[in-house]
Amino acid sequence: MKTAIGAAVALYLIFAPAVHAESVRQTLDEFGFLGSWAQDCERPADRENVWREVTATDDGARFTESLGAGFVPSSYRVLAAKRAGADGIVLSIELNGHIQQELTMVRRGNRIRTMVNQPFGSDAPVVRDGVVTANGLSTPWLTRCEASRLRAAL
């Protein structure tokens, strides 16, 4: 009996990460999150033109956000993803290797926007209802870009 339980646990430990990664990728793919996004695909990244590049990885998915020269890009690892209605998705992420947050995004056609950014363990959201709480500015709508066009602008 102990051998059977030990074998089951071993199989779970071997296959669970791959199944989880596929689930994250599948959820992101179904939502249409993978790919290249920018406020304006024709312009280079800068403080007024965020660029986001989302890629599938062996452990699920990652994305980077760039504000252009002089800024270190933010790096996100998607820990979990679940749909929130027909046009929403909730992501548990790790930012820059150590900050965990929950992001809620909405998609309208070929545009996407962060509506909520809630750090784990904090009652104070960074973004609420699409507005950055620190400065009152609305989060930008990002448009899906053709990868070749975005890379050419880099």
PDB file of C-alpha atoms in Angstrom:
ATOM      1  CA  MET A   1       0.000   0.000   0.000  1.00  0.00           C
ATOM      2  CA  LYS A   2       2.796   2.436   0.925  1.00  0.00           C
ATOM      3  CA  THR A   3       4.536   1.634  -2.360  1.00  0.00           C
ATOM      4  CA  ALA A   4       1.396   2.470  -4.366  1.00  0.00           C
ATOM      5  CA  ILE A   5       0.944   5.772  -2.527  1.00  0.00           C
ATOM      6  CA  GLY A   6       4.627   6.602  -2.958  1.00  0.00           C
ATOM      7  CA  ALA A   7       4.397   5.841  -6.690  1.00  0.00           C
ATOM      8  CA  ALA A   8       1.283   8.018  -7.028  1.00  0.00           C
ATOM      9  CA  VAL A   9       2.988  10.917  -5.244  1.00  0.00           C
ATOM     10  CA  ALA A  10       6.088  10.520  -7.424  1.00  0.00           C
ATOM     11  CA  LEU A  11       3.998  10.568 -10.607  1.00  0.00           C
ATOM     12  CA  TYR A  12       2.146  13.653  -9.397  1.00  0.00           C
ATOM     13  CA  LEU A  13       5.408  15.462  -8.654  1.00  0.00           C
ATOM     14  CA  ILE A  14       6.731  14.574 -12.093  1.00  0.00           C
ATOM     15  CA  PHE A  15       3.666  15.507 -14.147  1.00  0.00           C
ATOM     16  CA  ALA A  16       1.883  18.235 -12.117  1.00  0.00           C
ATOM     17  CA  PRO A  17       4.236  21.100 -13.117  1.00  0.00           C
ATOM     18  CA  ALA A  18       3.827  20.276 -16.817  1.00  0.00           C
ATOM     19  CA  VAL A  19       0.034  20.040 -16.495  1.00  0.00           C
ATOM     20  CA  HIS A  20      -0.058  23.332 -14.569  1.00  0.00           C
ATOM     21  CA  ALA A  21       2.158  25.069 -17.163  1.00  0.00           C
ATOM     22  CA  GLU A  22      -0.075  23.817 -19.966  1.00  0.00           C
ATOM     23  CA  SER A  23      -3.155  25.031 -18.089  1.00  0.00           C
ATOM     24  CA  VAL A  24      -1.658  28.531 -17.676  1.00  0.00           C
ATOM     25  CA  ARG A  25      -0.595  28.673 -21.335  1.00  0.00           C
ATOM     26  CA  GLN A  26      -3.953  27.350 -22.514  1.00  0.00           C
ATOM     27  CA  THR A  27      -5.876  29.916 -20.441  1.00  0.00           C
ATOM     28  CA  LEU A  28      -3.678  32.773 -21.703  1.00  0.00           C
ATOM     29  CA  ASP A  29      -3.942  31.544 -25.279  1.00  0.00           C
ATOM     30  CA  GLU A  30      -7.734  31.201 -25.111  1.00  0.00           C
ATOM     31  CA  PHE A  31      -7.963  34.728 -23.707  1.00  0.00           C
ATOM     32  CA  GLY A  32      -5.632  36.010 -26.441  1.00  0.00           C
ATOM     33  CA  PHE A  33      -2.960  37.346 -24.066  1.00  0.00           C
ATOM     34  CA  LEU A  34       0.102  35.863 -25.785  1.00  0.00           C
ATOM     35  CA  GLY A  35       1.895  38.129 -28.239  1.00  0.00           C
ATOM     36  CA  SER A  36       3.019  41.733 -28.543  1.00  0.00           C
ATOM     37  CA  TRP A  37       1.106  44.727 -27.191  1.00  0.00           C
ATOM     38  CA  ALA A  38       1.712  48.489 -27.131  1.00  0.00           C
ATOM     39  CA  GLN A  39      -0.210  51.706 -26.769  1.00  0.00           C
ATOM     40  CA  ASP A  40       0.992  52.649 -30.254  1.00  0.00           C
ATOM     41  CA  CYS A  41       2.648  49.884 -32.291  1.00  0.00           C
ATOM     42  CA  GLU A  42       4.236  52.413 -34.654  1.00  0.00           C
ATOM     43  CA  ARG A  43       6.176  54.261 -31.945  1.00  0.00           C
ATOM     44  CA  PRO A  44       9.136  53.140 -29.850  1.00  0.00           C
ATOM     45  CA  ALA A  45       8.595  52.375 -26.177  1.00  0.00           C
ATOM     46  CA  ASP A  46       8.742  55.360 -23.838  1.00  0.00           C
ATOM     47  CA  ARG A  47       6.967  56.654 -20.726  1.00  0.00           C
ATOM     48  CA  GLU A  48       3.921  57.459 -22.867  1.00  0.00           C
ATOM     49  CA  ASN A  49       4.016  54.194 -24.860  1.00  0.00           C
ATOM     50  CA  VAL A  50       4.248  50.975 -22.835  1.00  0.00           C
ATOM     51  CA  TRP A  51       5.275  47.844 -24.721  1.00  0.00           C
ATOM     52  CA  ARG A  52       4.359  44.361 -23.468  1.00  0.00           C
ATOM     53  CA  GLU A  53       5.733  41.105 -24.882  1.00  0.00           C
ATOM     54  CA  VAL A  54       4.029  37.893 -23.663  1.00  0.00           C
ATOM     55  CA  THR A  55       5.584  34.486 -24.378  1.00  0.00           C
ATOM     56  CA  ALA A  56       4.789  30.902 -23.440  1.00  0.00           C
ATOM     57  CA  THR A  57       7.520  29.130 -21.484  1.00  0.00           C
ATOM     58  CA  ASP A  58       8.187  25.663 -20.106  1.00  0.00           C
ATOM     59  CA  ASP A  59       6.830  26.766 -16.733  1.00  0.00           C
ATOM     60  CA  GLY A  60       3.752  28.595 -18.086  1.00  0.00           C
ATOM     61  CA  ALA A  61       4.251  32.122 -19.398  1.00  0.00           C
ATOM     62  CA  ARG A  62       6.243  35.305 -18.894  1.00  0.00           C
ATOM     63  CA  PHE A  63       5.870  38.863 -20.028  1.00  0.00           C
ATOM     64  CA  THR A  64       7.942  42.016 -19.989  1.00  0.00           C
ATOM     65  CA  GLU A  65       6.849  45.628 -20.010  1.00  0.00           C
ATOM     66  CA  SER A  66       9.182  48.270 -21.357  1.00  0.00           C
ATOM     67  CA  LEU A  67       9.120  52.051 -21.073  1.00  0.00           C
ATOM     68  CA  GLY A  68      12.089  52.491 -23.428  1.00  0.00           C
ATOM     69  CA  ALA A  69      15.642  53.715 -23.070  1.00  0.00           C
ATOM     70  CA  GLY A  70      16.754  54.586 -19.571  1.00  0.00           C
ATOM     71  CA  PHE A  71      14.209  52.271 -17.903  1.00  0.00           C
ATOM     72  CA  VAL A  72      14.752  48.691 -16.780  1.00  0.00           C
ATOM     73  CA  PRO A  73      11.940  46.533 -18.200  1.00  0.00           C
ATOM     74  CA  SER A  74       9.603  44.914 -15.678  1.00  0.00           C
ATOM     75  CA  SER A  75       9.644  41.126 -15.850  1.00  0.00           C
ATOM     76  CA  TYR A  76       6.583  39.070 -14.916  1.00  0.00           C
ATOM     77  CA  ARG A  77       6.189  35.320 -14.419  1.00  0.00           C
ATOM     78  CA  VAL A  78       2.608  34.071 -14.573  1.00  0.00           C
ATOM     79  CA  LEU A  79       2.018  31.699 -11.647  1.00  0.00           C
ATOM     80  CA  ALA A  80      -1.687  31.041 -12.321  1.00  0.00           C
ATOM     81  CA  ALA A  81      -4.375  32.224 -14.711  1.00  0.00           C
ATOM     82  CA  LYS A  82      -8.153  31.967 -14.670  1.00  0.00           C
ATOM     83  CA  ARG A  83     -10.853  33.478 -16.816  1.00  0.00           C
ATOM     84  CA  ALA A  84     -13.134  36.133 -15.339  1.00  0.00           C
ATOM     85  CA  GLY A  85     -16.162  36.175 -17.596  1.00  0.00           C
ATOM     86  CA  ALA A  86     -16.081  36.428 -21.368  1.00  0.00           C
ATOM     87  CA  ASP A  87     -13.704  39.399 -21.536  1.00  0.00           C
ATOM     88  CA  GLY A  88     -11.605  39.127 -18.370  1.00  0.00           C
ATOM     89  CA  ILE A  89      -8.675  37.227 -16.921  1.00  0.00           C
ATOM     90  CA  VAL A  90      -7.115  37.109 -13.447  1.00  0.00           C
ATOM     91  CA  LEU A  91      -3.375  36.448 -13.262  1.00  0.00           C
ATOM     92  CA  SER A  92      -1.297  35.607 -10.222  1.00  0.00           C
ATOM     93  CA  ILE A  93       2.155  36.914 -11.095  1.00  0.00           C
ATOM     94  CA  GLU A  94       5.633  37.343  -9.724  1.00  0.00           C
ATOM     95  CA  LEU A  95       7.121  40.728 -10.608  1.00  0.00           C
ATOM     96  CA  ASN A  96      10.891  41.041 -11.042  1.00  0.00           C
ATOM     97  CA  GLY A  97      11.500  37.766  -9.228  1.00  0.00           C
ATOM     98  CA  HIS A  98      10.095  38.684  -5.825  1.00  0.00           C
ATOM     99  CA  ILE A  99       6.849  40.716  -5.682  1.00  0.00           C
ATOM    100  CA  GLN A 100       3.642  38.678  -5.987  1.00  0.00           C
ATOM    101  CA  GLN A 101       0.511  40.357  -7.265  1.00  0.00           C
ATOM    102  CA  GLU A 102      -2.900  39.530  -8.663  1.00  0.00           C
ATOM    103  CA  LEU A 103      -3.747  41.322 -11.895  1.00  0.00           C
ATOM    104  CA  THR A 104      -7.198  41.528 -13.454  1.00  0.00           C
ATOM    105  CA  MET A 105      -7.282  42.472 -17.115  1.00  0.00           C
ATOM    106  CA  VAL A 106     -10.040  42.995 -19.633  1.00  0.00           C
ATOM    107  CA  ARG A 107      -9.929  42.563 -23.373  1.00  0.00           C
ATOM    108  CA  ARG A 108     -12.006  44.394 -25.959  1.00  0.00           C
ATOM    109  CA  GLY A 109     -11.269  43.152 -29.466  1.00  0.00           C
ATOM    110  CA  ASN A 110      -7.562  43.675 -30.086  1.00  0.00           C
ATOM    111  CA  ARG A 111      -7.064  45.848 -26.971  1.00  0.00           C
ATOM    112  CA  ILE A 112      -6.247  44.924 -23.366  1.00  0.00           C
ATOM    113  CA  ARG A 113      -6.168  46.891 -20.115  1.00  0.00           C
ATOM    114  CA  THR A 114      -5.192  46.275 -16.467  1.00  0.00           C
ATOM    115  CA  MET A 115      -8.187  46.944 -14.235  1.00  0.00           C
ATOM    116  CA  VAL A 116      -6.869  45.678 -10.874  1.00  0.00           C
ATOM    117  CA  ASN A 117      -3.369  45.193  -9.471  1.00  0.00           C
ATOM    118  CA  GLN A 118      -3.459  43.858  -5.919  1.00  0.00           C
ATOM    119  CA  PRO A 119      -0.190  42.913  -4.173  1.00  0.00           C
ATOM    120  CA  PHE A 120      -0.495  39.701  -2.134  1.00  0.00           C
ATOM    121  CA  GLY A 121      -0.622  40.389   1.585  1.00  0.00           C
ATOM    122  CA  SER A 122      -1.658  44.030   1.163  1.00  0.00           C
ATOM    123  CA  ASP A 123      -5.022  45.732   1.511  1.00  0.00           C
ATOM    124  CA  ALA A 124      -3.906  48.622  -0.705  1.00  0.00           C
ATOM    125  CA  PRO A 125      -4.307  47.983  -4.452  1.00  0.00           C
ATOM    126  CA  VAL A 126      -1.867  49.529  -6.911  1.00  0.00           C
ATOM    127  CA  VAL A 127      -4.668  49.737  -9.505  1.00  0.00           C
ATOM    128  CA  ARG A 128      -8.409  49.775  -8.777  1.00  0.00           C
ATOM    129  CA  ASP A 129     -11.119  50.022 -11.457  1.00  0.00           C
ATOM    130  CA  GLY A 130      -8.484  50.810 -14.093  1.00  0.00           C
ATOM    131  CA  VAL A 131      -7.013  53.735 -12.132  1.00  0.00           C
ATOM    132  CA  VAL A 132      -3.540  53.867 -10.552  1.00  0.00           C
ATOM    133  CA  THR A 133      -4.227  54.637  -6.900  1.00  0.00           C
ATOM    134  CA  ALA A 134      -0.975  56.590  -6.357  1.00  0.00           C
ATOM    135  CA  ASN A 135      -1.606  59.222  -9.041  1.00  0.00           C
ATOM    136  CA  GLY A 136      -5.218  58.877 -10.238  1.00  0.00           C
ATOM    137  CA  LEU A 137      -4.199  58.151 -13.836  1.00  0.00           C
ATOM    138  CA  SER A 138      -6.094  55.582 -15.901  1.00  0.00           C
ATOM    139  CA  THR A 139      -4.209  52.494 -16.975  1.00  0.00           C
ATOM    140  CA  PRO A 140      -3.579  52.511 -20.730  1.00  0.00           C
ATOM    141  CA  TRP A 141      -5.308  50.367 -23.304  1.00  0.00           C
ATOM    142  CA  LEU A 142      -2.674  48.303 -25.137  1.00  0.00           C
ATOM    143  CA  THR A 143      -3.268  47.192 -28.728  1.00  0.00           C
ATOM    144  CA  ARG A 144      -2.146  43.867 -30.196  1.00  0.00           C
ATOM    145  CA  CYS A 145       0.773  44.500 -32.540  1.00  0.00           C
ATOM    146  CA  GLU A 146       2.145  42.474 -35.380  1.00  0.00           C
ATOM    147  CA  ALA A 147       5.337  41.015 -33.920  1.00  0.00           C
ATOM    148  CA  SER A 148       7.407  42.091 -36.924  1.00  0.00           C
ATOM    149  CA  ARG A 149       6.162  45.693 -36.652  1.00  0.00           C
ATOM    150  CA  LEU A 150       6.891  45.867 -32.907  1.00  0.00           C
ATOM    151  CA  ARG A 151      10.360  44.365 -33.310  1.00  0.00           C
ATOM    152  CA  ALA A 152      11.154  46.807 -36.120  1.00  0.00           C
ATOM    153  CA  ALA A 153      10.309  49.691 -33.787  1.00  0.00           C
ATOM    154  CA  LEU A 154      12.769  48.355 -31.187  1.00  0.00           C
TER     155      LEU A 154
END
